[in-house]
Amino acid sequence: MDGLLIDSEKIYFLSARACSADYHYGLTDELILSTMGLNLTATYQRFSDVLGIDFPMEDFLKHERVYHKKFLDDLGLQKKKGVDELFAYLDQNGIKKAIATSTYKKRAEMFLQMANIPGPIDHMTCGDELKESKPEPEIYLKAASAFPFDKDEILAFEDSPNGILSAYNAGLKVVHIPDLAYVSEEIKEKSFIVLDDLSQAIKLIEDLNS
């Protein structure tokens, strides 16, 4: 969802960066970007691994939420390019779609509504329903289990390295659509294909089904 359907990773990046600068938390841009695709627990672990176990996560979250609301109010949430075209195509052709997001369900539903993402969504798996975060495969295994499809019939669209690894580890074909997060060549190689945006997915699906 974040960074793929909606331009929300930018909001997170800007708010975390501003919060760190003003309160001297010591977060680098690289560290912030490395947490994209992770749920809250995994993000805390990443911060602790880099900054030490005494990193004040609760304090950071309290302050970061203030910045997040400000940037959200100022910038709004925009759909990523190609969302409407792809969703219309999927609906017209009876192709199921699911969202697998590390964002907690209540916030995910709010973001989808704010960005005016077209429904219906056939299934959602969210971060608060999981024991393990991306890059572990649990989120994609859970999402895929909602449908009577073989894994080779499923395409997973991802923008972050954590998401790519999660879908790949679940045995799915991964379509990489780059956003803010840096993806190494090693991880890119685990993708089935790299596209510029979601509008290009229509031709990909047609080619795979021909």
PDB file of N, CA, C and O in Angstrom, residues 2 54 60 92 160:
ATOM      1  N   ASP A   2       1.663   1.431   1.081  1.00  0.00           N
ATOM      2  CA  ASP A   2       2.484   2.634   1.212  1.00  0.00           C
ATOM      3  C   ASP A   2       3.616   2.635   0.193  1.00  0.00           C
ATOM      4  O   ASP A   2       4.414   1.700   0.131  1.00  0.00           O
ATOM      5  N   ASP A  54      18.741   1.648  24.170  1.00  0.00           N
ATOM      6  CA  ASP A  54      18.151   2.724  24.970  1.00  0.00           C
ATOM      7  C   ASP A  54      17.438   3.766  24.121  1.00  0.00           C
ATOM      8  O   ASP A  54      16.972   4.791  24.656  1.00  0.00           O
ATOM      9  N   PHE A  60       9.945   9.052  20.754  1.00  0.00           N
ATOM     10  CA  PHE A  60      10.062   9.385  19.336  1.00  0.00           C
ATOM     11  C   PHE A  60       8.700   9.321  18.645  1.00  0.00           C
ATOM     12  O   PHE A  60       8.326  10.226  17.893  1.00  0.00           O
ATOM     13  N   GLN A  92     -12.677  -5.167 -14.416  1.00  0.00           N
ATOM     14  CA  GLN A  92     -13.309  -5.508 -15.692  1.00  0.00           C
ATOM     15  C   GLN A  92     -13.015  -6.944 -16.112  1.00  0.00           C
ATOM     16  O   GLN A  92     -13.818  -7.572 -16.807  1.00  0.00           O
ATOM     17  N   SER A 160       9.558  -1.597  -1.809  1.00  0.00           N
ATOM     18  CA  SER A 160      10.653  -1.567  -0.846  1.00  0.00           C
ATOM     19  C   SER A 160      11.444  -2.871  -0.845  1.00  0.00           C
ATOM     20  O   SER A 160      10.913  -3.931  -1.207  1.00  0.00           O
TER      21      SER A 160
END
